[in-house]
Tab-separated table of C-alpha atoms and ligand atoms in Angstrom:
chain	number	residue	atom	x	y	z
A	1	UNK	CA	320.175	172.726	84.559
A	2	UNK	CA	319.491	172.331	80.740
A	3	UNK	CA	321.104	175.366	78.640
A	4	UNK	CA	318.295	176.952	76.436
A	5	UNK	CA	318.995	177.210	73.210
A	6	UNK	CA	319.729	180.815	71.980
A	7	UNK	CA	317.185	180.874	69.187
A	8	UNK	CA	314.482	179.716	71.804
A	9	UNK	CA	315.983	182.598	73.731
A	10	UNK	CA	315.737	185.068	71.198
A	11	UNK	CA	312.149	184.134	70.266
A	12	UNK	CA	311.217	184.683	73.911
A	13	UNK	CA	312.730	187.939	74.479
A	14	UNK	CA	311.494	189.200	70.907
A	15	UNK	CA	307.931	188.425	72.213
A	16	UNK	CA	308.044	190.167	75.692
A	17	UNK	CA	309.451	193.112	73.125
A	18	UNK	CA	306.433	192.761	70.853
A	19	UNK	CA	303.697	192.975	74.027
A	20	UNK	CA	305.903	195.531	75.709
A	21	UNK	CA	307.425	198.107	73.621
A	22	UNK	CA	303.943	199.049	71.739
A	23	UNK	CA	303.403	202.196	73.018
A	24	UNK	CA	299.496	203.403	73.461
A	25	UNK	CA	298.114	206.235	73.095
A	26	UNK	CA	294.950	208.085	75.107
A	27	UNK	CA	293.581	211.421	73.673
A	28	UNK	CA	292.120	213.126	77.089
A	29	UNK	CA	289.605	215.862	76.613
A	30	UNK	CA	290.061	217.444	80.381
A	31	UNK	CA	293.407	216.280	82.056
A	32	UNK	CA	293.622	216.724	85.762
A	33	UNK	CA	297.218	216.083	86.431
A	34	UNK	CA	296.395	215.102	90.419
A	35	UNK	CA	298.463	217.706	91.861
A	36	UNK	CA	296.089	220.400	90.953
A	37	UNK	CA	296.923	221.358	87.246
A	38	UNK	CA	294.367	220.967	84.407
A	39	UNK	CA	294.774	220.630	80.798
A	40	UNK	CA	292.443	220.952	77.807
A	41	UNK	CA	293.215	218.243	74.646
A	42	UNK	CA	296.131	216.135	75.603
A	43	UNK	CA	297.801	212.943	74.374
A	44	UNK	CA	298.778	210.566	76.777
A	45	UNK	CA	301.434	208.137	75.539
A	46	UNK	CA	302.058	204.752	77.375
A	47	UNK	CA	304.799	202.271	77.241
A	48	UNK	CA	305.972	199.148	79.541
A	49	UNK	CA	303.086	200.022	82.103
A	50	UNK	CA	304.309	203.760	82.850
A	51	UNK	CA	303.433	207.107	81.222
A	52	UNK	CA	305.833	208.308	78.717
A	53	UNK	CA	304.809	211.462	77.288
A	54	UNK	CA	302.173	213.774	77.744
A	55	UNK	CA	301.792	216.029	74.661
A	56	UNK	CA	299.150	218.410	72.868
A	57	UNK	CA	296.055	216.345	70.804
A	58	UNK	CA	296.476	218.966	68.296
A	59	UNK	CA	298.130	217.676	64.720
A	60	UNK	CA	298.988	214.063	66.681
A	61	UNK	CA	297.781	210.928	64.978
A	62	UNK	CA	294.316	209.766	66.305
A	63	UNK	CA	294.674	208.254	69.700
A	64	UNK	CA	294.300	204.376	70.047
A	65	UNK	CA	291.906	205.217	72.994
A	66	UNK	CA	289.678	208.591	72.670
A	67	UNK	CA	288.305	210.328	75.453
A	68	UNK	CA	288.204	213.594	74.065
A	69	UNK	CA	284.885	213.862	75.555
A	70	UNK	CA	285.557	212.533	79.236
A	71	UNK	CA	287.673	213.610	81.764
A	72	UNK	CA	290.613	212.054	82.545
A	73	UNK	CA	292.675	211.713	85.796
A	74	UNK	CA	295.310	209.792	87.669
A	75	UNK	CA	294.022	206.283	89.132
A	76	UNK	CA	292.601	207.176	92.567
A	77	UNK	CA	293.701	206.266	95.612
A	78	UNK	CA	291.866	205.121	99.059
A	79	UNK	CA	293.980	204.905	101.897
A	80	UNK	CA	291.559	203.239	104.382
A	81	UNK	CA	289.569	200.385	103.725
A	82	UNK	CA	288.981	196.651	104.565
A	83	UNK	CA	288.948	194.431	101.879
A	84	UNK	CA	288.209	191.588	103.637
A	85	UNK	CA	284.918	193.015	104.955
A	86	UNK	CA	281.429	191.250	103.563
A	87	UNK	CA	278.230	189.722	104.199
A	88	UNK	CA	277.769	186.383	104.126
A	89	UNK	CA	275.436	184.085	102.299
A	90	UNK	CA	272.799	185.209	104.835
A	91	UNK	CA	273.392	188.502	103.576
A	92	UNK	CA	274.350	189.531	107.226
A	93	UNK	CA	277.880	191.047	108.109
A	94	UNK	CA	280.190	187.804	108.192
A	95	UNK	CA	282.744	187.957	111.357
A	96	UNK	CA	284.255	184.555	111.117
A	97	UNK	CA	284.481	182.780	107.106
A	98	UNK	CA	284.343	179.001	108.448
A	99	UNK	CA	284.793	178.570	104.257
A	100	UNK	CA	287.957	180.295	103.463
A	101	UNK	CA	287.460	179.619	99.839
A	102	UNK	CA	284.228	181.506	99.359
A	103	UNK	CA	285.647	184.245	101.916
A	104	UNK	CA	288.435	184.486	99.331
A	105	UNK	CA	286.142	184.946	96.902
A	106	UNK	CA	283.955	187.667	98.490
A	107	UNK	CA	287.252	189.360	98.879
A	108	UNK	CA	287.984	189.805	95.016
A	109	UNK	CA	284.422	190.926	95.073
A	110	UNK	CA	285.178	193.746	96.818
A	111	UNK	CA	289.108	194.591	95.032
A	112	UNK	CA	287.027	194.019	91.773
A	113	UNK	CA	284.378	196.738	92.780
A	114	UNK	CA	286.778	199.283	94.069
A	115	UNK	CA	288.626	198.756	90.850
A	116	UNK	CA	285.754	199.216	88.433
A	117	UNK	CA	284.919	202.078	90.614
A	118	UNK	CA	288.143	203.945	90.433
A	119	UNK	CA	290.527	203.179	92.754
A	120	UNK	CA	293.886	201.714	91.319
A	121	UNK	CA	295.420	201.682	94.479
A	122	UNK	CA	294.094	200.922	97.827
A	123	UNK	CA	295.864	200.752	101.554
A	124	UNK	CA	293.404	198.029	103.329
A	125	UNK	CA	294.156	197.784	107.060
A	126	UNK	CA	293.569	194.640	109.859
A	127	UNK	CA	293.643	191.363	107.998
A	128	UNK	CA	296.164	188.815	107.542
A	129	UNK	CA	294.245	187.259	104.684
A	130	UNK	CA	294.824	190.547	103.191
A	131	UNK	CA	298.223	189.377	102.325
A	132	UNK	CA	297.135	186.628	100.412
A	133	UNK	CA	294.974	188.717	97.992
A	134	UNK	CA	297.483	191.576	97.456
A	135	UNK	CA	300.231	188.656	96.631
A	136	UNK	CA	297.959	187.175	93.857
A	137	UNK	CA	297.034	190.999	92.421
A	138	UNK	CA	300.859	192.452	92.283
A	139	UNK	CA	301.312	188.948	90.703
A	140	UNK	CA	298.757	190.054	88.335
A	141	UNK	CA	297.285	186.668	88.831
A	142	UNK	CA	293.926	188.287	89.685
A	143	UNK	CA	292.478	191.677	89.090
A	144	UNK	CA	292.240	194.559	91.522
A	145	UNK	CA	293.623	197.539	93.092
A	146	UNK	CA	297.283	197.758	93.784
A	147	UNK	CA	296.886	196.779	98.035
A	148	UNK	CA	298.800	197.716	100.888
A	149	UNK	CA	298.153	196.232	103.814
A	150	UNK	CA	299.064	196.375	107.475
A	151	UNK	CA	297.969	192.566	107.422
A	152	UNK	CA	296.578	193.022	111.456
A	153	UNK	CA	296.625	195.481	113.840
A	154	UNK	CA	297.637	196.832	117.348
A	155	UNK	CA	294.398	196.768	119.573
A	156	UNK	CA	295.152	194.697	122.678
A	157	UNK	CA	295.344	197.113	125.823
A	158	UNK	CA	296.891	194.751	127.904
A	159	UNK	CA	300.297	194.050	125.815
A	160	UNK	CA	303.195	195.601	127.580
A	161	UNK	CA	305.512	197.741	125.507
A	162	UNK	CA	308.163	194.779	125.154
A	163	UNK	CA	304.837	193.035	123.633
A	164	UNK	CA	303.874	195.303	121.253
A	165	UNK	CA	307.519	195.980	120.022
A	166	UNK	CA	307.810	192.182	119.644
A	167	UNK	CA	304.098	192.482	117.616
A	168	UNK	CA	304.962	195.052	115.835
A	169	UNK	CA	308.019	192.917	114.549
A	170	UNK	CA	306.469	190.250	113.860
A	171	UNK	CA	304.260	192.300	111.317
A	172	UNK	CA	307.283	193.645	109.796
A	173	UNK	CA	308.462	190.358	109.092
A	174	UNK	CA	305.709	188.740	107.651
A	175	UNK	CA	305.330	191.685	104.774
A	176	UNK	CA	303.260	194.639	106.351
A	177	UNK	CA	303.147	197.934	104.586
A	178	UNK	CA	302.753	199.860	107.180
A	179	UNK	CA	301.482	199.288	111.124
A	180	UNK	CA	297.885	200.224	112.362
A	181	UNK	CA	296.807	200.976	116.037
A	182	UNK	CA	293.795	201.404	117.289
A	183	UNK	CA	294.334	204.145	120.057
A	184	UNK	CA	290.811	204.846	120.952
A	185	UNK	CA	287.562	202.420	121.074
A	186	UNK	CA	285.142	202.103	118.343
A	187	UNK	CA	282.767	205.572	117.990
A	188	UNK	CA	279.906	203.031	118.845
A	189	UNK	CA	281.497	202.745	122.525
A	190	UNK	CA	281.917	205.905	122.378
A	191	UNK	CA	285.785	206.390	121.269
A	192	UNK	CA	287.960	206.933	124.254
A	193	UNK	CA	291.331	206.587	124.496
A	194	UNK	CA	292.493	202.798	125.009
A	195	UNK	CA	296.128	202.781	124.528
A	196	UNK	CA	298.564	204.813	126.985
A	197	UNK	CA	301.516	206.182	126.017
A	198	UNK	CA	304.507	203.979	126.542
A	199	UNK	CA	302.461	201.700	124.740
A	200	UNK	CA	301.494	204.005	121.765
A	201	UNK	CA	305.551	204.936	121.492
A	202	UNK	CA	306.286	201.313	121.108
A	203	UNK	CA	304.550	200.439	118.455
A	204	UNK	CA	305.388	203.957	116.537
A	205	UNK	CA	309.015	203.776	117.685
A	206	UNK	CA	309.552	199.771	116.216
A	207	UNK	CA	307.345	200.878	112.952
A	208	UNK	CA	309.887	203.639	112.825
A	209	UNK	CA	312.509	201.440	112.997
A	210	UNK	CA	311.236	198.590	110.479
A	211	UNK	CA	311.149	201.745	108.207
A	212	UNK	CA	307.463	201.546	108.587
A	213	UNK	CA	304.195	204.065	108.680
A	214	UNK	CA	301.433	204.406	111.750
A	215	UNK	CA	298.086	204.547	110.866
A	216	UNK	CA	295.696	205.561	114.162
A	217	UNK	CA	292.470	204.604	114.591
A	218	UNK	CA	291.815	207.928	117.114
A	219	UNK	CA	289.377	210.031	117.783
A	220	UNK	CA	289.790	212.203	120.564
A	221	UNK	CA	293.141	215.161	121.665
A	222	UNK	CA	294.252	212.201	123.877
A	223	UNK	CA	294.732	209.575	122.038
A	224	UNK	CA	296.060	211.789	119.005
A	225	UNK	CA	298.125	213.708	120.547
A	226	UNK	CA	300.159	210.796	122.191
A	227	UNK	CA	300.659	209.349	118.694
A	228	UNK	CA	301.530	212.537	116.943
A	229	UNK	CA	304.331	213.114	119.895
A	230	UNK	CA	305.032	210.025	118.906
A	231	UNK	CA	305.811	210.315	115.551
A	232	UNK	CA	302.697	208.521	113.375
A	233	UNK	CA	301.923	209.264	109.978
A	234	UNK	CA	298.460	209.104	109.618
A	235	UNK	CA	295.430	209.405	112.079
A	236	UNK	CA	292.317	207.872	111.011
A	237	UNK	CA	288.527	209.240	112.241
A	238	UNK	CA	289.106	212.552	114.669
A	239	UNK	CA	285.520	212.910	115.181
A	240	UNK	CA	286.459	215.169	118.649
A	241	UNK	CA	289.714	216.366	117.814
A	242	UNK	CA	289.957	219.846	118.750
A	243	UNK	CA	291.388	222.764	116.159
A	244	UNK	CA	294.265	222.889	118.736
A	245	UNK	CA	294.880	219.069	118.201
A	246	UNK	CA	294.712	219.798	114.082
A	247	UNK	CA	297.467	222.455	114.644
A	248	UNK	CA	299.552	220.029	116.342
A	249	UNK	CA	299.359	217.548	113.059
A	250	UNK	CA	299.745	220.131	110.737
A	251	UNK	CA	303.053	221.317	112.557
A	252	UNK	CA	304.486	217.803	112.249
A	253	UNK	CA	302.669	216.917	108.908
A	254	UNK	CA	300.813	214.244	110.092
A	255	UNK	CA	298.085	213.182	107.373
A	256	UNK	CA	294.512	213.437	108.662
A	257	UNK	CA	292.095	210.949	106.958
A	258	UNK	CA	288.580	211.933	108.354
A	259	UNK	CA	285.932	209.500	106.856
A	260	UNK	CA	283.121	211.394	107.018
A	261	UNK	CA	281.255	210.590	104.351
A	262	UNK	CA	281.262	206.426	103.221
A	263	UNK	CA	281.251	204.152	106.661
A	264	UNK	CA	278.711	205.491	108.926
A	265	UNK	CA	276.235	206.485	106.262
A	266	UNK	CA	277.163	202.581	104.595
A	267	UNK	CA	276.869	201.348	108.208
A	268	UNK	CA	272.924	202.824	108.778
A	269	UNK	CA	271.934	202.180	104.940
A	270	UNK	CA	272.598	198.117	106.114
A	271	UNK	CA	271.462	198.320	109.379
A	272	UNK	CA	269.785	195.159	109.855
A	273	UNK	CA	272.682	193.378	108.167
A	274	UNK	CA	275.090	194.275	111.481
A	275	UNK	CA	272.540	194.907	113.987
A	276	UNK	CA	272.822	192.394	116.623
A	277	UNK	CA	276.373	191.585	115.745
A	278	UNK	CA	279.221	192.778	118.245
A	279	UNK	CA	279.083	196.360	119.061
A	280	UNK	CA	276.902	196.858	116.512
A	281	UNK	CA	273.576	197.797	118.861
A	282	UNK	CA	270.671	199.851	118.977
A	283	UNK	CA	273.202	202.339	121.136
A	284	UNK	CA	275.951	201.936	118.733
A	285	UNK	CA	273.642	202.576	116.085
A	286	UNK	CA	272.681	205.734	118.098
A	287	UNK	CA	276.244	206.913	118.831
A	288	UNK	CA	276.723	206.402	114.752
A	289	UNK	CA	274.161	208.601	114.188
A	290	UNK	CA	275.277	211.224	116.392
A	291	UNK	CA	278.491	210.861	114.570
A	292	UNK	CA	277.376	212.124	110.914
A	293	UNK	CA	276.667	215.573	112.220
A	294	UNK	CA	279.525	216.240	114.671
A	295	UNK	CA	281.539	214.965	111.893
A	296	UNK	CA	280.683	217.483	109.512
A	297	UNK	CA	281.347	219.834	112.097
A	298	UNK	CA	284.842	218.822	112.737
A	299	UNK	CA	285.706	218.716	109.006
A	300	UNK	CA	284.411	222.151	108.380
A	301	UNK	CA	287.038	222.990	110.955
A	302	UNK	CA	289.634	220.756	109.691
A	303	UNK	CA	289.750	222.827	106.236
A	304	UNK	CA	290.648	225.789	107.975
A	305	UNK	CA	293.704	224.599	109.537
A	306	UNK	CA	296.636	226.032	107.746
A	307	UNK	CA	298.772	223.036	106.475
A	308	UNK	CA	296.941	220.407	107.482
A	309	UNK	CA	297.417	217.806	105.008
A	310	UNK	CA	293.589	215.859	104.599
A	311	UNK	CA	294.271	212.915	102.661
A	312	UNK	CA	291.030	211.293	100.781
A	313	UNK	CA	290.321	207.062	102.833
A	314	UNK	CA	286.790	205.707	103.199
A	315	UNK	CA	286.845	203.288	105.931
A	316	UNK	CA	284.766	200.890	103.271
A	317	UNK	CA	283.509	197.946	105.061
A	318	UNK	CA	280.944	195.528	103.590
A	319	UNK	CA	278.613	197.085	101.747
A	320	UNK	CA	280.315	200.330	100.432
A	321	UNK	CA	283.095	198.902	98.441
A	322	UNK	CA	282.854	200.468	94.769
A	323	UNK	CA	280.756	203.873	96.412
A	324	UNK	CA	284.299	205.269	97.874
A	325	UNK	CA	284.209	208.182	95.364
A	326	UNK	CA	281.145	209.255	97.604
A	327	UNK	CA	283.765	210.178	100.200
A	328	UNK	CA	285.093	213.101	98.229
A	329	UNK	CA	281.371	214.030	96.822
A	330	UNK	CA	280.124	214.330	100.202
A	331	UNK	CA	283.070	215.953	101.211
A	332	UNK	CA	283.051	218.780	98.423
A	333	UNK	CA	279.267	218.765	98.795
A	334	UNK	CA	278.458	219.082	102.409
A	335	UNK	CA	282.054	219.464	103.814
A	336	UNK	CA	282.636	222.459	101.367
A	337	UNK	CA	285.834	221.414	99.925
A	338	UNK	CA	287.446	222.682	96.867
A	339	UNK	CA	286.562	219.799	94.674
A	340	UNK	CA	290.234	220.085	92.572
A	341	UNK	CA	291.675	219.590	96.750
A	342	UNK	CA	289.580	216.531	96.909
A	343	UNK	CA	290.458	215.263	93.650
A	344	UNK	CA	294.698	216.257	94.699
A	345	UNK	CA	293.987	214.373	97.975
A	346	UNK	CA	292.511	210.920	96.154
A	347	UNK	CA	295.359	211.144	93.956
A	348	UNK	CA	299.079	212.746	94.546
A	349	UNK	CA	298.142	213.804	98.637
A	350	UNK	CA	297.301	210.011	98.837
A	351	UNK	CA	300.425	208.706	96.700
A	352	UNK	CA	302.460	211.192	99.193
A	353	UNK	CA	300.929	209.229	102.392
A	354	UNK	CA	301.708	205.831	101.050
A	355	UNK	CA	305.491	206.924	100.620
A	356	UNK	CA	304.731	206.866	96.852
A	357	UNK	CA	304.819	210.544	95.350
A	358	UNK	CA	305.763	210.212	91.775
A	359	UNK	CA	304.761	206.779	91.520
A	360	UNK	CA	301.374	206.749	91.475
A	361	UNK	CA	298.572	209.743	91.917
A	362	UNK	CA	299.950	211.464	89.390
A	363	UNK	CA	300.148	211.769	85.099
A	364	UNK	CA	303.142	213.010	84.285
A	365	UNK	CA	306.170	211.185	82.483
A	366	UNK	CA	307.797	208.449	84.748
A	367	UNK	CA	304.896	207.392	86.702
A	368	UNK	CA	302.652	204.164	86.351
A	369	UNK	CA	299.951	204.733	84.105
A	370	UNK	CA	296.937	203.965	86.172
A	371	UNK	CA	294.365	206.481	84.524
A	372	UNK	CA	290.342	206.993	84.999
A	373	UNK	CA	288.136	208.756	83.119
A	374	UNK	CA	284.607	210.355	84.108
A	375	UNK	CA	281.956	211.063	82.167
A	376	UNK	CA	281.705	214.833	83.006
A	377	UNK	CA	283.879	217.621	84.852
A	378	UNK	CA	284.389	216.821	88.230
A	379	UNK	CA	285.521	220.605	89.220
A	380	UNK	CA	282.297	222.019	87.851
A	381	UNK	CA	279.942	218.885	89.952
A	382	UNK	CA	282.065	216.506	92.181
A	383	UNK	CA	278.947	214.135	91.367
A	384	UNK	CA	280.894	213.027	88.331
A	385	UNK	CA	282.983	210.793	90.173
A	386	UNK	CA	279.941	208.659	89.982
A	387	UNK	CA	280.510	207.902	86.570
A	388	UNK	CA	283.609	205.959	85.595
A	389	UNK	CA	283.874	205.060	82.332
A	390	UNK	CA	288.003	203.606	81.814
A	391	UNK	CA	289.730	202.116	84.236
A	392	UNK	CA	293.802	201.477	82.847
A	393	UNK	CA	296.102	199.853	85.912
A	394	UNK	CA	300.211	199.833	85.542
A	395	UNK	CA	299.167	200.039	81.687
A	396	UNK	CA	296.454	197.543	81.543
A	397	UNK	CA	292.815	198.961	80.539
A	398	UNK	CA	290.236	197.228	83.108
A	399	UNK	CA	287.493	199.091	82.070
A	400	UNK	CA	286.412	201.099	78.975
A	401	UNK	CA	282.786	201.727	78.695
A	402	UNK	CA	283.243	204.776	76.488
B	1	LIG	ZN1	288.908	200.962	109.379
C-alpha cells in the first residue's frame, strides 16, 4: 500500500480538527432536561456531536443559535414504529413494493417526516429492509432518525421452540437491535393469545442470550403474563390487560408502551386506503373502533400503577409518520398524564428502554446533542409539541425554522 505523505496527513487531520473542534453554542429560553428538570435561560455548548456544557445565558457571549424564545428539549424518542409502512402510488396501503427502489424511497419519506417532526431516534420493528435504511442513516449517508430495528419478527404459531431459538439467531446475526414477538393476534381479530409458552420462553430466553431486548405485541393477561415470566422488556398494546397484569410488569420493570393515541385514530382517518386489504375489514374496522375507548380506559388505569414504567411508542404506520408527538398530546389530554411524565417518557424513559440512558433522551454534558425546540411551553399545553421549530441530530441542525 502507498505510504501517504505526512504533510498530506497533516492537512487531513487539521481539517477534520477545523469541522470538529468548533464548538456551537444554543441559547435555550425553557430547558427541559428529559428527566423531569426545567431551566429558565441556558447556554447549551456543543462540540464533536455531543453536549459539552450546559451553563447560565446570563453575561455569556450571544449564542450562535437563539432560542431564547422557544422551548428546548432533548431529541425525542419513539420506540414503536414501522418505517417501512406506506401507500403506494394508488395512494392505497402498499403490502408488497414489486419496485424496491421507489419502496426505498417512500421509506426516507417517512425517517425524513419523523425527523422534521421531532424524533431523533426511532426503534422501527418487522422489516428486513429496515436494515438497509438504518445502515445508510448511521452512515450519515442519508438523513433521518437514529433507527433500531428488530429487522423481522416472531409471529409463526407453528415453529417449535428449537425453531424459534434457531430464528431468533438468525436475527441476531444478521444485526437486530432487539427481537419482536407477536404473542397475541391483531386487535382487528380480536387479540388473543397466539403463542404458548415454551414457545414465548424461546424466543425471550435466546434474545436473552444474544444480549438482546423483547418487544411483545400483547394484549391480553395471557399472553403478557407468559412473556413477563419470561423475562421481556417491553410489551406493546395491552388494550385488556388487567391492573393485576400492570402490577406484575411494574414488579419486574417491564416497560409498557400503550399506543393509544396515533395508530387506530391514523388507521380510521385513512380508512378507505386499507379497507379491503388483509384484516383490514368492515369488522376490523369495527373492533378498531371499539378499541379507542377501552383504550383510554386501560391507560387511565395504567397511570395509577405504582412503578409502572409507560414509555412514549406510536405504532406509526402509513399515514401517521411525522404526527407521533400526537401520542403524548392525546395522552396528556385525554389520558390525563402529567405532561413533564410524557415529555420524561419520549425522552430519558425511552433512552432507558433502548439500553441507552445517558446517551440519548437527555441534555446534560456527555450525551449526543440531538435537541428540539417548540414554539411554546409544552408543560403549560402539551399541544406545543405540534410545533417544531429546530431539529439538531448527533450535532447536526436538520431543521431551524426559528
Ligand atoms: Zn407495530
Amino acid at each position: 500500500m502507498k505510504k501517504i505523505a505526512p504533510f498530506i496527513l497533516t492537512l487531513l487531520c487539521a481539517g477534520t480538527l477545523a469541522t470538529q473542534d468548533k464548538p456551537v453554542t444554543i441559547e435555550a429560553g425553557l430547558l427541559l432536561d428529559g428527566i423531569g428538570g426545567a431551566r429558565r435561560d441556558v447556554v447549551i455548548t456543543v462540540k464533536d456531536g455531543k453536549i459539552a456544557l450546559i451553563s447560565p445565558a446570563a453575561g455569556a457571549a450571544a449564542a450562535d443559535y437563539d432560542l431564547s424564545g422557544l422551548t428546548v428539549t432533548p431529541g425525542w424518542i419513539d420506540t414503536h414504529v414501522h418505517l417501512t409502512w406506506h401507500f403506494g402510488p394508488d395512494g392505497r396501503f402498499a403490502t408488497r413494493d414489486p419496485d424496491a427502489g421507489q419502496a426505498m424511497l417512500y421509506f426516507l419519506e417517512n425517517a425524513w417526516a419523523d425527523l422534521m417532526a421531532g424524533f431523533t431516534t426511532v426503534q422501527s420493528v418487522g422489516d428486513i429492509r429496515e436494515k438497509a435504511l438504518r445502515d445508510m442513516i448511521t452512515k450519515g449517508a442519508v438523513p433521518g432518525p437514529r433507527v433500531l430495528t428488530s429487522l423481522t419478527a416472531v409471529t409463526n404459531v407453528a415453529m417449535t421452540p428449537a425453531e424459534i431459538r434457531a430464528y431468533v439467531g438468525k436475527m441476531a446475526d444478521e444485526g437486530a437491535d432487539l427481537i419482536k414477538i407477536f404473542a397475541s393476534k391483531s386487535i382487528r381479530d380480536g387479540g388473543g393469545r397466539t403463542l404458548g409458552d415454551d414457545q414465548v420462553q424461546a424466543a425471550i430466553g435466546e434474545a436473552q442470550a444474544r444480549g438482546l431486548r423483547t418487544m411483545i405485541h400483547a394484549y391480553g393477561d395471557d399472553s403478557i403474563r407468559a412473556c413477563v415470566l419470561a423475562g421481556c422488556s417491553q410489551i406493546e398494546h395491552g388494550s385488556l390487560a388487567t391492573d393485576e397484569i400492570f402490577g406484575l410488569m411494574a414488579e419486574r420493570g417491564v416497560y409498557f408502551d400503550p399506543n393509544i393515541g396515533l395508530v387506530i385514530q391514523n388507521y380510521i382517518a385513512n380508512k378507505p386506503r386499507y379497507l379491503g386489504i388483509g384484516n383490514y375489514t368492515e369488522e376490523g374496522f369495527a373492533q378498531m373502533e371499539k378499541a379507542i375507548p377501552l383504550n383510554l380506559e386501560m391507560f387511565k388505569r395504567a397511570l395509577k400503577i405504582k412503578g409502572l414504567k409507560i414509555v412514549f411508542g406510536t405504532d406509526a404506520v402509513a399515514g401517521a409518520h411525522g404526527r407521533n408527538a400526537e401520542e403524548a398530546i392525546f395522552r396528556v389530554e385525554k389520558g390525563g398524564q402529567d405532561p413533564m411524565a410524557a415529555i420524561v417518557s419520549m425522552t430519558s424513559l425511552a433512552a432507558e428502554s433502548l439500553g441507552l440512558a445517558g446517551k440519548i433522551g437527555t441534555l446534560a454534558p456527555g450525551a449526543e446533542a440531538d435537541v428540539v425546540a417548540v414554539a411554546s411551553d409544552p408543560l403549560q399545553d402539551i399541544a406545543a409539541l405540534r410545533n417544531v421549530r429546530f431539529v439538531m441530530k448527533g450535532g447536526k441542525i436538520y431543521k431551524n425554522d426559528r
